[in-house]
XYZ file of C-alpha atoms in Angstrom:
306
model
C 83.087 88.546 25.898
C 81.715 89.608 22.600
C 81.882 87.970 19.240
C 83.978 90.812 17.887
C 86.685 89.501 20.448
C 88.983 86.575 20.604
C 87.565 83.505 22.536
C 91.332 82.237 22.614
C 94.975 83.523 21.463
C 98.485 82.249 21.367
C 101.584 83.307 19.999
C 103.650 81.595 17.428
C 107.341 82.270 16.674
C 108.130 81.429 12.738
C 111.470 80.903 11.541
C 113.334 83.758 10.702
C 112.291 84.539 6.913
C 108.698 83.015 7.273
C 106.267 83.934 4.688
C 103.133 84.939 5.936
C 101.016 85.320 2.937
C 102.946 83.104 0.787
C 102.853 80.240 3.026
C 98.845 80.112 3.766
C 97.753 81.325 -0.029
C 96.841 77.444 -0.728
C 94.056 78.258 2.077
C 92.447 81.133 -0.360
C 90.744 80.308 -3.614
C 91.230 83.957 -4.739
C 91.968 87.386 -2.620
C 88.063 87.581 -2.811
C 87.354 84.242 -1.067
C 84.204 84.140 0.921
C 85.939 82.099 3.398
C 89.425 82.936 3.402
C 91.346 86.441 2.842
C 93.551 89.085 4.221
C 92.725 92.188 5.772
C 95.224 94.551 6.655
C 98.216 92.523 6.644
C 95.891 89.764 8.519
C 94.670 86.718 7.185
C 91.258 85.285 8.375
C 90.232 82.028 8.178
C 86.575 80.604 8.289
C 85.822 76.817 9.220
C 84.007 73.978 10.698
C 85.347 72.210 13.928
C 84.077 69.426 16.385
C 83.312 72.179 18.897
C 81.609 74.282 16.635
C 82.205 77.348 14.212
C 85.238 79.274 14.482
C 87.377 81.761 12.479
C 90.827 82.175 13.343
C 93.111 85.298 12.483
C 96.831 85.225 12.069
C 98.613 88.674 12.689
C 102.459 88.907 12.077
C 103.905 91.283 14.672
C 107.372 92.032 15.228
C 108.537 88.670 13.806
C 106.198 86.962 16.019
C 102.565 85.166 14.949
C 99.546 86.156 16.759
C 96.755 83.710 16.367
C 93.263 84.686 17.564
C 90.101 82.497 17.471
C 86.737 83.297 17.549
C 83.661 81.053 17.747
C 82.583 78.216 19.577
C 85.530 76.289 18.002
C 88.454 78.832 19.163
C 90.120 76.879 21.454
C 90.321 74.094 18.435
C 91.445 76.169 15.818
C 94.356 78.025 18.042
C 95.390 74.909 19.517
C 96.445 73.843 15.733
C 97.469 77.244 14.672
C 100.724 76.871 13.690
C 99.929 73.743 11.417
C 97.610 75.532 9.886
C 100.045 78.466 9.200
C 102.423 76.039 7.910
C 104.514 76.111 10.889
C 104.685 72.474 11.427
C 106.436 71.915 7.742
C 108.554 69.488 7.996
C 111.413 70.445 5.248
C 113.902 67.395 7.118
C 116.166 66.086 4.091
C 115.091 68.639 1.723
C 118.073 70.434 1.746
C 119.972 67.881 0.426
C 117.703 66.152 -2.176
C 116.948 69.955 -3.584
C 121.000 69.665 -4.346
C 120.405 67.240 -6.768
C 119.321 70.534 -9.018
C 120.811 74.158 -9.486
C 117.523 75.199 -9.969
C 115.637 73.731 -6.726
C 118.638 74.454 -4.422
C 118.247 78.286 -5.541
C 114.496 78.121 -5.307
C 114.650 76.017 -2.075
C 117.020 79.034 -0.930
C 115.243 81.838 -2.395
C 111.632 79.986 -0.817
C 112.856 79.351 2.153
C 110.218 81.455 4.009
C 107.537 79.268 2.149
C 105.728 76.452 4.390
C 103.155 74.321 3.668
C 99.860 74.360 5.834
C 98.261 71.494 7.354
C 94.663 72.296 8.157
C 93.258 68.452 9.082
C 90.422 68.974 7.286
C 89.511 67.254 4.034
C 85.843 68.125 3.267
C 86.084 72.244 3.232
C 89.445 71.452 0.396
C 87.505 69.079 -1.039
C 84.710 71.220 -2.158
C 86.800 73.202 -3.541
C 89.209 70.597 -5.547
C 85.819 68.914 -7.346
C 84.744 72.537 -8.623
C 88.418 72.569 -10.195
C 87.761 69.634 -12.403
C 88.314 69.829 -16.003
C 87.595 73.462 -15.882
C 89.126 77.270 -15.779
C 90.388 78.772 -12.641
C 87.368 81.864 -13.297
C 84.638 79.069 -13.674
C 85.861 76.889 -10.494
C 85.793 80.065 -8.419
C 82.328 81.299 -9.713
C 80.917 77.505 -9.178
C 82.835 77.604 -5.419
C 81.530 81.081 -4.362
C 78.338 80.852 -5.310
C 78.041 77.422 -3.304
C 79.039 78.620 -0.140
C 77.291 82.065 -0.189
C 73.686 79.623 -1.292
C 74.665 78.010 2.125
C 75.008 81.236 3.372
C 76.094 81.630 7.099
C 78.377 84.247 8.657
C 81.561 83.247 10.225
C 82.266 83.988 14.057
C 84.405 87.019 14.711
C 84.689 90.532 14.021
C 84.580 90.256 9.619
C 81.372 90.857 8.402
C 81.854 89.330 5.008
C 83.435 86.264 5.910
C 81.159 83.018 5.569
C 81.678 79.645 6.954
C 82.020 76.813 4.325
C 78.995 74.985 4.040
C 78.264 71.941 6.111
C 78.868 68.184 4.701
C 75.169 66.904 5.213
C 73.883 69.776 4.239
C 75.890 69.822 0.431
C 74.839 65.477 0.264
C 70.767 66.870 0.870
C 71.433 69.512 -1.751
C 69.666 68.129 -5.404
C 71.924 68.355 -8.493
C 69.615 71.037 -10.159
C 70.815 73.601 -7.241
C 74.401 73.570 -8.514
C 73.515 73.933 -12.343
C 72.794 77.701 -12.358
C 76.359 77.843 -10.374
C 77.761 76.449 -13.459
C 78.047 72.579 -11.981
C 77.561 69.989 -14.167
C 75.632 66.734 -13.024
C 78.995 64.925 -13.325
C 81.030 67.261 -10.578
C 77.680 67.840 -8.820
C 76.892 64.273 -8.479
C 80.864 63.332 -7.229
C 80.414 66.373 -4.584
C 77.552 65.065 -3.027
C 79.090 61.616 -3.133
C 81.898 62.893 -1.318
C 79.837 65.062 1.081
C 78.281 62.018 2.166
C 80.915 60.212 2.797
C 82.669 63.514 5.007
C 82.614 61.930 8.229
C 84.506 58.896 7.215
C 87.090 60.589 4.910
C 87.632 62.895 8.299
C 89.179 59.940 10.172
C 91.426 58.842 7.582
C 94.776 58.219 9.621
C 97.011 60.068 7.273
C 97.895 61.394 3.464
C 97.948 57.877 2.301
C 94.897 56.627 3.951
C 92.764 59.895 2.843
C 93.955 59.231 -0.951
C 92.733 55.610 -0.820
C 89.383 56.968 0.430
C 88.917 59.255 -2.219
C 90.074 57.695 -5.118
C 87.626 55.121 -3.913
C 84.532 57.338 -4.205
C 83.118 57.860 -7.961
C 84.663 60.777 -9.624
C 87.801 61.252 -7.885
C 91.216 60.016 -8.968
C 94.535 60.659 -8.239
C 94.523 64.573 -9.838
C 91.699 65.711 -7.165
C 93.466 63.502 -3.878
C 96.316 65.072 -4.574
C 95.503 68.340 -4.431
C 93.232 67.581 -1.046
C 96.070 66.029 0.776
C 98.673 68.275 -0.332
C 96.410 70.896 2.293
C 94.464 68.525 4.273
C 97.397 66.961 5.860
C 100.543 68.658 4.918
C 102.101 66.458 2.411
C 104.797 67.849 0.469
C 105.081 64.151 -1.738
C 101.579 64.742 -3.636
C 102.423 64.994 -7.185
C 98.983 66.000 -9.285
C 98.960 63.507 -11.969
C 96.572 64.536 -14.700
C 97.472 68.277 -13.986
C 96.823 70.492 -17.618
C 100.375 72.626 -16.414
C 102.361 71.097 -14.599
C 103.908 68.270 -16.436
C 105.286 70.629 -18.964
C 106.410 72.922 -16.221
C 108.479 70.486 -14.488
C 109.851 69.073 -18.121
C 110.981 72.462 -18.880
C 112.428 73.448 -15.474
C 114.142 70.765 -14.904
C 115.232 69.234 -18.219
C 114.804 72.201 -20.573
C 111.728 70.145 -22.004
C 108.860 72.710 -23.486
C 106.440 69.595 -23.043
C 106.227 66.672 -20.770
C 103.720 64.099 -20.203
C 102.966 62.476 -16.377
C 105.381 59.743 -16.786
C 107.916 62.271 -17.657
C 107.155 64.646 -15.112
C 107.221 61.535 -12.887
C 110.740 60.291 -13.730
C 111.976 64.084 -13.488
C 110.553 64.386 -9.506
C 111.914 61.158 -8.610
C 115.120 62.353 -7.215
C 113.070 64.753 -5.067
C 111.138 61.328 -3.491
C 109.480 62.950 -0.567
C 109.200 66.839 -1.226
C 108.236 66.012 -4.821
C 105.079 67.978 -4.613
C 107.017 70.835 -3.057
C 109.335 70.940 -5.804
C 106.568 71.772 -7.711
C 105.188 74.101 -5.572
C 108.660 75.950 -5.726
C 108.537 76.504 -9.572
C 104.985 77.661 -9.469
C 105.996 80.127 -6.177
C 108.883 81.316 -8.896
C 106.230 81.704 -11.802
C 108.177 79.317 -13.893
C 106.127 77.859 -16.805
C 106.367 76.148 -19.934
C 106.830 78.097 -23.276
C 103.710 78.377 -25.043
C 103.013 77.592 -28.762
C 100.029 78.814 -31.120
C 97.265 80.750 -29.794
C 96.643 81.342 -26.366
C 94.115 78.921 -24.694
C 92.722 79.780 -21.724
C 94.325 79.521 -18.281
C 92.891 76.732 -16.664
C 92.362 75.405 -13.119
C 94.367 71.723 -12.966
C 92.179 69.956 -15.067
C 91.724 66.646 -14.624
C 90.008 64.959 -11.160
């Protein structure tokens, strides 16, 4: 068997109304991800497993999922396919807490083809989520990009442009003065490699609540930045990202008709939505529902805090 075919496939049957693309986009930084993309209609998927490398492809096909992995790592990677597609969403009670709204219930209607993923990893997201601090979407992505194409190595599987994300041990070696031409202050270098060293243990966290208490613990990462990990890592559709730079005034102003709103606010406004909260907001930004602006337009930035 060549590398340009699958090592291992499987097929997955969504729920009528699944969302392909919408569903997975959390996996892809930007349609120009170096790890992460569609091609085609198919969305490819670079990462790290215990067996080894592996890239797996999802292909919708006549309402049906086909999920191909290639790599030493196939078998790994298609075994957890439909978590990773978002299949595995567990929307139990949702129904009736989005009620509580006229807005959710329509979105939670109008969505209902959107699933969160679950990949089970927290380093790759992680890497990602630190380059987000404090910072605009356009400079997170150049900082991100550039990291992973200095590590450099090709992805198994039949995309030539598709790179693996760069290896824990190898990001904790890496000096600070690497990442500053990427745009990477000491600060969010330093907390990367922190992290990075770290990797193994923040792997075996037992669940969403576990990981956060791991990484909160580690130097320059609060709740903003363990939020935003867990929300992919494992699935969890409660993680609400406190010290976000949007979305407290989105969520005053969807829900209450509030052009601003500070984290308590946002807070007190999610609480009848205990449990999905962070899907709730992940509904309104699906919609493209945001707060009225006022003055001049500042820049569009990534969720800013950590």
């Amino acid at each position: 068997m060549t590398d340009t075919e699958p090592a291992a496939t499987r097929v997955l049957r969504p729920p009528v109304g699944y969302r392909l693309a919408a569903s997975v986009r959390a996996l892809t930084f930007t349609p120009y991800d170096p790890c992460a993309r569609f091609v085609g209609g198919t969305f490819w998927w670079a990462t790290r497993t215990p067996d080894g490398p592996a890239t797996l492809a999802l292909r919708p096909s006549a309402g049906e999922l086909l999920a191909e992995g290639y790599g030493p790592g196939a078998e790994h990677v298609v075994a957890r396919a439909d978590a990773i597609a978002g299949l595995h969403d567990d929307l139990t009670g949702f129904a009736e807490l989005a009620g509580a709204h006229p807005l959710v219930a329509r979105l939670a209607r109008e969505h209902r083809g959107l699933r969160m993923p679950r990949t089970g990893q927290v380093f790759p997201r992680l890497l990602r989520v630190v380059f987000e601090q404090k910072v605009t979407v356009k400079e997170a992505y150049r900082a991100y990009a550039a990291t992973v194409r200095h590590f450099r190595e090709p992805a198994p599987g039949p995309s030539p442009s598709l790179l693996l994300p760069p290896e824990a041990a190898a990001v904790a070696a890496t000096p600070y003065w690497v990442f500053h031409p990427f745009g990477v202050e000491q600060r969010r270098a330093d907390t990367l490699r922190r992290a990075a060293a770290l990797a193994d243990r923040l792997e075996r966290s037992a669940d969403a609540a576990d990981a956060t208490r791991r990484l909160t613990a580690i130097g320059g990462i609060g709740p903003w930045t363990a939020a935003e990990v867990v929300r992919v890592a494992y699935g969890d559709p409660d993680a609400v990202s406190v010290g976000d730079y949007h979305v407290p005034n989105t969520v005053a102003w969807a829900l209450a008709g509030e052009p601003r709103g500070d984290d308590a606010r946002m807070l007190a406004l999610l609480e009848p939505f205990r449990g999905h909260r962070g899907r709730v907001c992940l509904l309104l930004g699906a919609a493209g529902i945001g707060a009225p602006k006022y003055g001049p337009r500042a820049p569009i930035r990534s969720f800013a805090r950590y």
